[in-house]
């Protein structure tokens, strides 16, 4: 038994090595099933001159699934070679014939319950032998790999069960055999079911794996993984298209391309396609690829080429129709001197299957269609070929997730080829078409200068400036309302007419009313909130609660509290006339009334047009806070003469002059009307005594200002004494006034020269 076991191992090892020597690489992908599970796929390519691959395989992973068993997909293997004379069933094949067969394996549905680590869950297939004689490496092993990364929404990593993402997939088998000395363009035709953003790049092929790290192979001959093939190579990272010119070398060259998928700016998947690029010597082969052109049609979106004209792109709004023509001419002859056939081939997840179907494609109907241009009836034609691309886009062609970095736009890649039927290698012209379907995030209407009015019946109306209408992204307005500036807001109405620029909320002023407006557009996407506007609900508080003389007014800011508005305070009295009494940038004002007693109405306005509600209350003028300052009290002809500053109170009617009388205090001695500039005390005793005065006012309601807030002023009582002994006049007087700081100086006036009353200072 022991010897038999050793023999079986030896036979299996020999069989594996023999098959592997004809393995041309492949890739690993996965599919998200409707039940939330994954199905994994392993695609392998083999040189048909070698031993056939088996019907089962397995891949390894660090995911919860561990090792994943696979069986061949019904209908596989498939011959994916070019259309020359030999096929995979031909006898006597050699590697130089370039006949390639595709094997595709699939797993049973698999549940992956958990979140991948930051470095991802890796899945890999390993086989021992790369084909020998590679021109750029001596590597022997294959490690085909793919990586699934975590994905977060609002910072929360999502569990992969149920699944939410398909990996990028390849729509084209790797027909990467060409004759050296000729320009060559190819594309692996990757697509993504969720329309995640794809990025293409050269990547290190792997021949080793240790500690979760895939080792890159060692290149020789001056090559590297970013420069794996001879000639001048251009690589379009957004479309995956590669163009090779100026190559006169021959041989097989290991290459590896990675396709990275990004969802909301987060990398969620990497799929690596590890395949050789084969340049063979083609004796007596002179052939040029079809001359292929893209022609825009009048009235349809314009496609613009990249600098190398290999990638053409356009951006359209959902609802626009895309139509253009593809033309190819090839006047080379076959060995029998008949014209070469020009064959059109197209691929793309949004392209109809067949090309004429607008209802059947990998993605979402309506599908893009491609039809021959009359009188041409098929997709193969000698010497020249003309077909027309037509796609009616709609809102279903948008992929939008309202999380960071996302926008309502999706880019579709179409791969269009015109190929001749030359052998051993057909010449191909390839154009990648990138069509981005967008519906810009709708912009909210502009309420920054909105005028909010509360009508007398309680209705609230406000207006706005409409957003820019592109013709493709406007559907309707939605009015939202809340009892608080900070929400929550609830929809109360829908406005279907773009030209409507105002709204009335019937009976809304019974309480606080705050409004925002959103714009729903194009494909039922919604804008952010507009500015918040508020009804200026005005309230009035009498101060004090009884015998009120102050009306305290409070209201809501019509716009944001940070917005500076000039609020106008209007008051209406019993005469029915409104008058502006004050202005403020605050949302509170206290009106100290100057009316003797009346039912007063108040309203707040902005620009005398945006109105609050009207509030009212009975108020009477209970106070007179006037303070009158006496400027001077002089003495002339034995009388005190007082002068004072005029009142600033609008309703003062009279001045009351008070004199201090010992034992009685401040006693009114006269009343004079407002407008009086000076006053002479008729009963003055200025020649015999000091006289102290104050002035207060009485308003129209009979309120007298307080003498406690008024400083008194006194006259100068001058006393004299002539001393007969020394013949000198001695003078004395009282302190002039009680203002803080006192008097700076006194000046004594003496009549020395005449009796005409001309005094001279001494």
XYZ file of C-alpha atoms in Angstrom:
762
model
C 0.000 0.000 0.000
C 2.799 2.388 0.768
C 4.436 1.863 -2.652
C 1.124 2.329 -4.442
C 0.598 5.626 -2.634
C 3.989 6.891 -3.739
C 3.235 5.910 -7.321
C -0.062 7.790 -7.315
C 1.618 10.918 -6.002
C 4.258 10.743 -8.670
C 1.696 10.360 -11.432
C -0.402 13.253 -10.114
C 2.630 15.468 -9.818
C 3.690 14.698 -13.387
C 0.191 15.388 -14.704
C -0.036 18.748 -12.874
C 3.344 19.883 -14.100
C 2.543 18.960 -17.669
C -0.730 20.867 -17.626
C 0.732 23.859 -15.840
C 3.457 24.276 -18.442
C 0.709 25.305 -20.878
C -1.164 27.568 -18.447
C -1.354 31.147 -19.759
C -2.692 32.769 -16.594
C -6.128 34.076 -15.666
C -8.005 35.919 -12.931
C -10.369 35.560 -9.934
C -13.676 37.446 -9.692
C -16.835 37.276 -7.597
C -20.530 37.892 -7.960
C -22.999 39.168 -5.344
C -26.087 36.947 -5.512
C -29.640 38.161 -4.796
C -29.774 36.063 -1.597
C -26.808 37.989 -0.129
C -24.213 35.271 -0.738
C -21.167 35.357 -3.022
C -20.251 33.165 -5.933
C -16.562 33.101 -6.867
C -15.168 32.494 -10.350
C -11.742 31.343 -11.502
C -10.915 31.910 -15.164
C -7.868 30.121 -16.602
C -6.382 30.276 -20.083
C -4.319 27.501 -21.620
C -2.311 26.961 -24.757
C -4.292 24.369 -26.693
C -1.107 22.534 -27.676
C -0.831 21.247 -24.098
C -2.722 18.821 -21.880
C -6.312 19.684 -21.098
C -7.205 21.287 -17.734
C -9.479 19.466 -15.321
C -13.106 20.078 -14.417
C -12.478 21.231 -10.866
C -10.212 23.684 -9.054
C -9.933 25.509 -5.756
C -8.832 28.892 -4.470
C -7.489 29.797 -1.032
C -8.305 32.851 1.091
C -7.952 34.463 4.506
C -11.706 35.122 4.494
C -14.177 33.220 6.683
C -14.716 30.883 3.696
C -11.121 29.623 3.818
C -10.460 27.266 0.886
C -13.163 27.452 -1.802
C -13.886 24.486 -4.072
C -14.970 25.133 -7.653
C -16.337 23.179 -10.624
C -16.301 24.074 -14.281
C -19.161 26.239 -15.542
C -21.478 24.469 -18.003
C -20.562 25.433 -21.571
C -16.849 25.761 -20.845
C -14.092 25.374 -21.971
C -14.335 27.745 -24.923
C -11.987 28.459 -27.804
C -11.130 32.171 -27.562
C -8.555 32.311 -30.353
C -8.774 34.560 -33.380
C -10.744 33.559 -36.432
C -7.939 32.039 -38.464
C -7.939 28.472 -39.807
C -7.005 26.425 -36.704
C -9.034 25.800 -33.561
C -8.437 24.085 -30.229
C -9.692 20.789 -31.684
C -7.135 20.814 -34.507
C -4.440 18.169 -34.446
C -0.722 18.797 -34.319
C -0.968 22.179 -32.593
C 2.155 23.940 -31.356
C 2.505 26.933 -29.017
C 3.365 29.021 -32.060
C -0.163 28.545 -33.425
C -1.508 30.798 -30.663
C -4.702 28.808 -30.133
C -6.105 29.642 -26.671
C -8.831 27.945 -24.660
C -10.700 29.496 -21.720
C -11.740 27.450 -18.667
C -14.174 29.012 -16.233
C -14.863 27.563 -12.782
C -17.459 28.608 -10.222
C -18.095 27.978 -6.543
C -21.325 27.180 -4.786
C -22.995 30.173 -3.050
C -20.827 31.207 -0.108
C -21.708 33.300 2.937
C -19.019 35.761 4.012
C -20.183 37.078 7.359
C -17.919 39.821 8.672
C -15.849 42.829 7.681
C -12.571 42.514 5.781
C -9.501 43.905 7.541
C -7.932 47.116 6.256
C -5.534 45.046 4.164
C -8.471 43.105 2.728
C -9.502 39.514 2.274
C -7.268 37.950 -0.396
C -8.288 35.076 -2.647
C -5.671 33.250 -4.696
C -5.069 30.314 -7.015
C -1.616 28.826 -7.321
C -0.081 26.595 -9.914
C 3.487 25.502 -10.332
C 4.602 26.337 -13.764
C 4.541 29.404 -15.901
C 5.391 28.687 -19.553
C 9.106 28.397 -20.070
C 11.164 30.713 -22.185
C 9.598 33.983 -21.080
C 11.587 36.890 -22.512
C 11.350 39.112 -19.433
C 11.544 36.742 -16.413
C 12.686 33.360 -15.216
C 9.764 33.043 -12.780
C 8.095 29.649 -12.547
C 5.030 29.778 -10.280
C 1.589 31.358 -10.701
C -0.272 33.137 -7.904
C -3.471 34.550 -9.418
C -5.084 36.841 -6.872
C -7.939 39.208 -6.045
C -8.598 41.274 -2.912
C -11.866 42.361 -1.267
C -11.575 45.503 0.908
C -13.840 46.917 3.634
C -16.436 49.527 2.739
C -17.825 52.107 5.169
C -20.974 54.204 5.118
C -20.816 57.270 7.350
C -17.711 55.807 8.969
C -19.332 52.428 9.772
C -17.770 49.378 8.089
C -20.396 47.239 6.370
C -20.798 43.533 6.958
C -20.326 41.550 3.754
C -23.442 39.540 4.561
C -25.670 40.300 2.893
C -23.271 41.141 0.082
C -23.390 44.523 -1.640
C -20.635 44.480 -4.242
C -19.587 42.626 -7.372
C -15.943 42.632 -8.353
C -14.857 44.103 -11.688
C -15.239 41.565 -14.470
C -13.573 41.155 -17.866
C -15.708 41.090 -20.999
C -12.873 40.078 -23.305
C -10.589 37.033 -23.337
C -6.889 37.911 -23.548
C -6.236 37.794 -27.297
C -2.751 39.166 -26.772
C -0.871 37.609 -29.681
C 0.352 39.821 -32.477
C 3.103 40.085 -35.048
C 6.150 42.066 -34.057
C 6.906 45.212 -36.000
C 3.257 46.311 -36.067
C 1.325 48.736 -33.935
C -1.091 46.973 -31.630
C -3.920 48.146 -29.374
C -5.774 46.013 -26.873
C -8.049 46.325 -23.877
C -9.089 43.722 -21.328
C -12.575 45.268 -21.372
C -13.254 45.444 -17.643
C -16.666 46.430 -16.326
C -18.376 46.762 -12.957
C -22.022 45.944 -12.281
C -22.425 48.690 -9.623
C -20.735 51.185 -11.928
C -17.990 51.713 -9.376
C -15.130 53.846 -10.613
C -12.411 51.720 -12.177
C -8.710 52.421 -12.286
C -6.321 50.351 -14.395
C -2.586 49.935 -13.766
C 0.330 47.619 -14.322
C 0.869 45.404 -11.282
C 3.554 42.939 -10.143
C 2.845 39.366 -11.298
C 3.258 37.044 -8.328
C 5.098 33.740 -8.016
C 5.271 33.470 -4.218
C 3.122 33.990 -1.133
C 4.156 34.270 2.518
C 2.647 35.802 5.622
C -0.241 37.372 3.733
C 2.084 39.019 1.197
C 2.281 38.167 -2.484
C 5.834 38.247 -3.784
C 6.505 39.913 -7.097
C 8.493 38.065 -9.730
C 12.018 39.109 -10.649
C 12.225 40.660 -14.119
C 15.207 40.317 -16.436
C 16.567 42.107 -19.465
C 15.843 45.587 -18.147
C 12.099 44.952 -17.881
C 9.916 45.620 -14.826
C 6.284 45.153 -13.929
C 5.571 48.754 -15.010
C 7.562 48.226 -18.218
C 6.922 44.581 -19.051
C 6.854 44.625 -22.882
C 9.074 46.024 -25.624
C 8.318 49.047 -27.792
C 6.686 52.346 -26.935
C 3.690 51.709 -24.711
C 0.917 54.116 -23.715
C -1.552 53.098 -21.021
C -4.848 54.873 -20.364
C -5.440 54.284 -16.649
C -9.097 55.305 -16.750
C -10.114 53.054 -19.640
C -7.482 50.302 -19.474
C -6.502 50.715 -23.112
C -2.928 49.914 -24.145
C -1.232 50.990 -27.366
C 2.095 49.473 -28.492
C 4.257 50.894 -31.272
C 7.858 50.510 -32.428
C 8.293 46.919 -31.285
C 10.641 44.750 -33.345
C 11.237 42.110 -30.659
C 9.622 38.718 -30.513
C 8.841 36.325 -27.702
C 6.473 35.890 -24.758
C 6.373 38.562 -22.043
C 4.749 38.184 -18.620
C 2.317 41.023 -17.830
C -0.114 41.706 -15.006
C -2.848 44.334 -14.927
C -4.819 45.274 -11.828
C -8.302 46.750 -11.987
C -9.192 48.696 -8.845
C -12.847 49.388 -8.051
C -13.783 52.464 -5.996
C -17.167 52.947 -4.361
C -17.702 56.438 -2.935
C -13.960 57.090 -3.180
C -13.172 53.928 -1.181
C -11.287 51.091 -2.791
C -13.470 48.005 -2.440
C -11.841 45.504 -4.806
C -8.712 44.622 -6.755
C -8.734 42.025 -9.532
C -5.452 41.001 -11.164
C -5.245 39.557 -14.678
C -1.891 37.767 -15.104
C -1.360 36.811 -18.770
C 1.543 36.723 -21.245
C 1.814 39.105 -24.207
C 3.162 37.231 -27.233
C 4.938 38.875 -30.175
C 5.592 36.400 -32.966
C 7.545 36.668 -36.159
C 5.163 36.576 -39.119
C 7.074 35.870 -42.393
C 5.601 37.430 -45.512
C 3.016 39.217 -43.363
C 2.224 42.747 -44.377
C -0.993 44.012 -42.937
C -2.372 47.233 -41.574
C -5.294 47.556 -39.155
C -8.548 49.039 -40.442
C -8.572 52.821 -40.479
C -11.233 53.466 -37.846
C -12.940 56.810 -37.189
C -15.643 58.083 -34.822
C -18.077 60.589 -36.375
C -20.317 62.826 -34.276
C -23.814 63.399 -35.621
C -25.545 66.809 -35.645
C -27.942 67.395 -32.775
C -26.409 64.809 -30.469
C -23.795 65.075 -27.694
C -20.256 65.470 -28.980
C -17.642 62.844 -28.188
C -14.120 64.199 -27.835
C -10.965 62.114 -28.263
C -8.040 61.699 -25.918
C -4.672 62.924 -27.104
C -3.982 59.551 -28.744
C -7.573 59.340 -30.130
C -7.989 55.876 -28.612
C -10.491 56.897 -25.925
C -13.498 59.045 -26.801
C -15.691 60.497 -24.088
C -18.751 62.620 -23.478
C -20.941 63.613 -20.526
C -24.711 63.782 -20.888
C -27.706 64.407 -18.692
C -29.975 61.454 -18.018
C -32.639 61.641 -20.709
C -30.312 62.677 -23.519
C -29.812 60.426 -26.534
C -26.287 59.512 -27.630
C -25.756 58.709 -31.291
C -22.629 58.548 -33.425
C -21.141 56.490 -36.250
C -18.137 54.183 -36.441
C -16.455 53.834 -39.808
C -13.521 51.627 -40.826
C -11.746 51.240 -44.163
C -9.210 48.528 -44.978
C -7.949 48.116 -48.524
C -5.425 45.336 -47.850
C -5.921 42.139 -49.841
C -6.084 38.526 -48.824
C -3.612 35.982 -50.293
C -6.235 35.227 -52.966
C -6.261 38.927 -53.851
C -9.793 39.389 -52.632
C -10.481 42.342 -50.322
C -10.076 41.701 -46.642
C -13.240 41.598 -44.593
C -13.714 44.307 -41.987
C -15.502 42.879 -38.966
C -17.185 44.988 -36.279
C -17.107 43.685 -32.683
C -18.398 45.500 -29.610
C -18.420 44.868 -25.885
C -19.826 46.672 -22.882
C -22.106 46.012 -19.968
C -24.640 48.458 -21.398
C -24.436 47.160 -24.974
C -27.386 45.183 -26.301
C -27.169 41.386 -26.655
C -27.458 41.065 -29.645
C -26.324 44.493 -30.743
C -29.822 45.398 -31.959
C -31.525 44.727 -28.608
C -32.483 47.748 -26.526
C -33.936 45.520 -23.802
C -31.283 42.872 -23.120
C -27.853 43.803 -21.734
C -25.763 43.097 -18.649
C -26.779 46.355 -17.008
C -29.979 48.380 -17.265
C -32.400 48.807 -20.160
C -32.746 50.706 -22.372
C -29.520 49.289 -23.757
C -27.262 50.863 -26.324
C -27.727 49.410 -29.786
C -25.411 49.226 -32.786
C -26.867 48.712 -36.259
C -25.318 48.686 -39.749
C -25.700 51.877 -41.745
C -27.867 51.249 -44.809
C -27.431 49.841 -47.340
C -25.057 47.681 -45.284
C -26.986 44.818 -43.682
C -24.483 42.983 -41.469
C -21.477 43.588 -39.242
C -18.929 42.105 -41.673
C -18.199 43.774 -44.998
C -15.290 43.746 -47.447
C -13.011 46.793 -47.417
C -15.212 49.094 -45.362
C -17.706 48.925 -42.545
C -20.111 51.517 -41.147
C -22.267 51.061 -38.077
C -24.255 53.447 -35.898
C -24.298 53.582 -32.090
C -27.576 54.677 -30.461
C -28.399 54.915 -26.767
C -31.371 56.576 -25.133
C -30.289 57.297 -21.561
C -32.678 57.748 -18.662
C -32.670 58.067 -14.876
C -32.203 54.327 -14.395
C -28.684 54.741 -15.741
C -27.590 56.694 -12.680
C -25.896 55.146 -9.687
C -26.002 57.321 -6.588
C -25.309 56.653 -2.940
C -25.785 59.687 -0.647
C -22.491 59.252 1.154
C -19.121 60.988 1.005
C -17.698 61.653 -2.456
C -20.650 60.213 -4.348
C -22.582 62.097 -6.991
C -25.487 61.174 -9.258
C -23.344 60.168 -12.239
C -22.264 56.916 -13.818
C -19.608 56.243 -16.420
C -20.176 53.471 -18.957
C -17.369 51.987 -21.018
C -17.985 50.599 -24.484
C -15.241 48.787 -26.400
C -15.659 49.043 -30.160
C -13.384 47.130 -32.559
C -12.936 46.971 -36.276
C -10.900 43.858 -37.149
C -9.729 42.381 -40.430
C -9.480 38.691 -41.236
C -5.753 38.474 -41.916
C -3.846 35.442 -40.670
C -2.057 34.355 -38.627
C -2.987 37.424 -36.571
C -5.883 39.720 -37.502
C -5.120 43.423 -37.247
C -7.449 45.374 -34.999
C -8.416 49.000 -34.434
C -9.972 49.570 -31.032
C -11.739 52.587 -29.556
C -12.919 52.836 -25.977
C -16.020 54.995 -25.559
C -16.606 56.487 -22.102
C -20.097 57.920 -21.657
C -20.847 59.584 -18.333
C -24.521 59.949 -17.488
C -25.160 62.567 -14.874
C -27.914 64.368 -13.074
C -26.268 67.172 -11.191
C -27.221 67.473 -7.546
C -30.204 69.813 -7.773
C -29.572 73.224 -6.320
C -32.087 74.667 -3.848
C -33.928 77.877 -4.656
C -32.344 81.030 -3.303
C -34.108 82.316 -0.185
C -31.267 84.564 0.969
C -33.324 87.665 0.138
C -36.738 86.147 0.710
C -39.456 88.423 2.025
C -41.687 86.714 4.593
C -45.093 88.292 5.211
C -47.751 87.462 7.765
C -51.052 88.527 6.285
C -53.825 90.064 8.419
C -55.760 86.775 8.204
C -52.780 84.777 9.552
C -51.499 83.366 6.250
C -47.737 83.359 5.814
C -46.230 83.995 2.391
C -42.629 84.041 1.219
C -40.781 84.091 -2.071
C -37.553 82.778 -3.654
C -35.346 82.921 -6.721
C -35.512 79.698 -8.795
C -32.369 77.584 -9.277
C -30.805 77.378 -12.714
C -32.819 75.006 -14.884
C -30.608 72.891 -17.143
C -33.611 71.340 -18.836
C -32.775 67.914 -17.421
C -32.669 68.252 -13.675
C -35.804 70.027 -12.452
C -38.981 68.284 -11.330
C -40.661 70.151 -8.469
C -40.249 72.130 -5.262
C -41.109 70.739 -1.840
C -42.010 73.124 0.998
C -40.909 72.018 4.480
C -42.050 73.513 7.784
C -41.016 73.270 11.421
C -41.871 74.888 14.728
C -38.136 75.307 15.421
C -35.328 76.814 13.403
C -33.304 73.635 13.972
C -36.110 71.325 12.839
C -37.157 68.657 12.358
C -38.801 69.846 9.134
C -41.775 68.083 7.579
C -43.054 68.461 4.008
C -46.290 70.395 3.728
C -46.694 70.964 -0.008
C -45.286 70.296 -3.482
C -44.970 72.943 -6.173
C -44.857 71.405 -9.682
C -44.330 74.638 -11.627
C -40.738 75.859 -12.047
C -41.981 79.412 -12.695
C -43.707 79.591 -9.302
C -41.571 81.765 -7.032
C -43.716 82.191 -3.929
C -45.792 80.195 -1.492
C -48.589 80.948 0.980
C -49.050 78.801 4.065
C -52.689 79.275 4.993
C -53.367 80.037 8.661
C -49.771 79.495 9.675
C -49.109 82.335 12.119
C -50.767 80.677 15.105
C -47.322 79.607 16.253
C -43.658 79.630 15.265
C -43.260 78.880 11.564
C -39.886 78.137 9.955
C -39.539 77.133 6.311
C -37.013 75.564 3.960
C -37.499 74.656 0.313
C -35.904 71.750 -1.527
C -35.648 71.173 -5.222
C -36.268 67.667 -6.565
C -34.745 67.324 -9.984
C -34.052 65.227 -12.997
C -34.068 61.744 -11.568
C -35.779 62.398 -8.259
C -32.608 63.457 -6.518
C -33.096 66.220 -4.000
C -31.139 69.304 -3.190
C -29.838 70.303 0.187
C -32.051 72.612 2.196
C -32.437 76.185 1.142
C -31.768 78.940 3.644
C -34.201 78.822 6.552
C -36.707 81.655 6.678
C -39.151 82.396 9.462
C -42.391 84.191 9.958
C -41.599 87.132 12.212
C -44.094 86.038 14.855
C -44.309 89.136 17.031
C -45.203 88.926 20.707
C -45.807 91.769 23.171
C -45.099 91.855 26.905
C -46.513 94.772 28.976
C -44.099 96.153 31.580
C -45.149 96.347 34.358
C -48.045 93.907 33.969
C -50.538 96.528 35.185
C -50.586 100.251 34.417
C -48.099 99.348 31.694
C -45.903 102.026 30.243
C -43.393 99.860 28.322
C -44.228 97.498 25.460
C -41.547 94.823 25.098
C -41.600 93.394 21.560
C -39.976 90.069 20.622
C -39.946 88.336 17.224
C -38.180 85.593 15.250
C -35.337 86.549 12.932
C -36.691 86.397 9.385
C -33.405 84.836 8.206
C -30.570 83.175 10.066
C -29.778 84.774 13.429
C -26.342 85.519 11.990
C -27.891 87.513 9.138
C -27.898 91.240 9.833
C -31.263 92.779 8.968
C -32.560 96.242 9.685
C -35.860 95.696 11.486
C -38.287 98.635 11.531
C -40.647 99.086 14.490
C -44.038 100.505 13.509
C -46.770 101.698 15.885
C -50.374 102.614 15.215
C -52.447 104.636 17.653
C -56.168 105.302 17.836
C -55.915 107.717 14.912
C -55.312 104.701 12.642
C -52.029 105.968 11.237
C -48.926 103.742 11.219
C -45.637 105.414 11.982
C -42.099 104.096 12.319
C -40.868 104.748 15.850
C -37.470 102.972 15.844
C -35.046 100.723 14.008
C -32.902 97.890 15.324
C -30.824 94.906 14.177
C -31.875 92.962 17.254
C -35.004 90.822 17.570
C -36.227 92.629 20.689
C -37.295 96.223 21.279
C -38.769 98.085 24.261
C -41.074 100.973 23.502
C -41.507 103.356 26.420
C -44.760 104.968 25.357
C -45.265 108.703 25.373
C -49.028 108.588 25.011
C -51.299 109.288 27.962
C -53.404 106.191 27.492
C -54.422 104.290 24.372
C -54.729 100.852 22.782
C -51.531 100.656 20.717
C -50.783 98.280 17.819
C -47.295 97.215 16.794
C -45.757 95.566 13.729
C -42.183 94.742 12.717
C -41.180 95.237 9.087
C -38.146 94.873 6.858
C -37.858 97.425 4.068
C -41.397 98.480 4.956
C -42.662 95.482 2.990
C -41.926 92.229 4.863
C -44.387 92.234 7.725
C -44.791 90.493 11.032
C -48.189 89.920 12.576
C -49.850 92.768 14.500
C -49.964 92.787 18.309
C -51.663 95.300 20.585
C -52.156 96.361 24.187
C -53.257 99.289 26.350
C -50.404 101.487 27.499
C -50.126 104.863 29.168
C -47.230 107.168 29.760
C -46.437 106.718 33.450
C -42.970 108.192 33.567
C -41.058 111.326 32.788
C -37.355 110.648 32.896
C -36.324 114.067 31.687
C -33.213 115.637 33.240
C -32.755 119.388 32.710
C -29.391 120.995 33.286
C -29.239 124.654 34.334
C -26.398 126.297 32.476
C -26.189 129.478 34.606
C -27.884 131.649 37.210
C -26.817 135.255 36.980
C -27.900 138.331 38.934
C -28.983 141.543 37.277
C -30.915 144.420 38.700
C -31.241 142.508 41.931
C -32.935 139.515 40.292
C -31.771 135.943 39.666
C -31.860 135.016 35.984
C -31.609 131.303 35.055
C -30.818 129.695 31.668
C -30.997 125.962 30.902
C -30.593 123.424 28.133
C -33.726 122.533 26.234
C -35.539 119.253 26.837
C -35.027 116.368 24.434
C -38.279 114.661 25.373
C -40.791 114.896 22.575
C -43.852 115.216 24.745
C -42.617 117.718 27.394
C -44.992 120.699 27.596
C -43.756 122.864 30.492
C -40.730 123.646 32.627
C -41.288 123.873 36.377
C -38.729 125.977 38.242
C -38.003 124.832 41.793
C -36.415 126.927 44.541
C -34.941 125.567 47.739
C -36.621 127.091 50.791
C -35.208 126.285 54.188
C -37.564 124.064 56.091
C -39.715 123.352 53.022
C -37.269 121.836 50.543
C -37.664 122.273 46.795
C -40.747 124.335 46.136
C -42.198 125.222 42.675
C -41.946 128.965 42.130
C -42.901 129.205 38.453
C -44.097 127.243 35.386
C -43.059 128.292 31.890
C -43.792 126.659 28.534
C -41.270 124.502 26.669
C -39.336 126.758 24.339
C -38.428 129.277 27.022
C -34.695 130.026 26.870
C -34.182 132.123 30.016
C -36.208 132.846 33.090
C -36.160 135.766 35.561
C -37.275 135.220 39.110
C -39.846 137.903 39.764
C -39.656 137.500 43.546
C -35.918 137.293 43.661
C -34.024 138.290 46.802
C -30.658 138.032 45.124
C -29.428 141.200 46.822
C -29.911 139.807 50.261
C -29.516 136.021 50.054
C -28.331 132.998 48.186
C -30.946 131.447 45.837
C -30.780 127.770 44.691
C -32.778 126.552 41.691
C -33.678 123.343 39.852
C -35.723 122.819 36.704
C -37.946 119.815 35.917
C -40.451 119.180 33.132
C -44.038 118.124 32.877
C -45.100 116.007 29.883
C -48.370 115.947 28.009
C -49.715 113.306 30.352
C -49.003 115.418 33.451
C -45.985 113.347 34.509
C -43.360 115.516 36.222
C -39.730 114.514 35.991
C -37.928 113.809 39.230
C -35.971 116.637 40.860
C -33.787 113.971 42.483
C -31.990 113.394 39.176
C -31.369 117.130 38.603
C -28.479 119.116 40.078
C -29.249 122.501 41.529
C -27.695 125.793 40.530
C -27.310 128.945 42.667
C -26.811 132.637 42.133
C -23.875 134.654 43.529
C -24.830 136.755 46.545
C -22.242 139.495 46.764
C -21.532 141.230 50.087
C -19.331 144.348 50.601
C -17.765 146.272 53.488
C -15.991 149.653 53.217
C -13.376 149.969 55.932
C -13.064 153.651 56.875
C -9.740 153.039 58.591
C -7.809 152.015 55.525
C -10.296 153.207 52.905
C -10.575 149.715 51.309
C -13.667 147.883 49.921
C -13.838 144.249 50.987
C -16.060 141.787 48.965
C -17.307 138.292 49.827
C -19.649 135.841 48.049
C -21.005 132.388 48.235
C -19.866 129.326 46.278
C -21.439 129.601 42.821
C -22.687 126.081 42.069
C -22.531 122.466 43.174
C -21.308 120.811 39.960
C -18.500 118.298 40.468
C -15.159 120.038 40.173
C -16.491 123.363 41.306
C -15.584 126.682 39.669
C -12.271 127.211 37.898
C -12.067 130.935 38.667
C -14.068 133.999 39.711
C -13.676 137.359 37.963
C -14.394 140.567 39.883
C -15.767 143.438 37.791
C -15.239 147.048 39.132
C -16.577 150.322 37.745
C -13.623 152.627 37.998
C -14.079 155.207 35.279
C -17.614 156.250 34.729
C -21.156 155.803 35.801
C -22.359 154.338 32.543
C -22.280 150.743 33.725
C -19.050 149.775 31.989
C -17.294 147.403 34.298
C -13.659 146.589 34.025
C -12.092 143.437 35.487
C -9.703 144.023 38.292
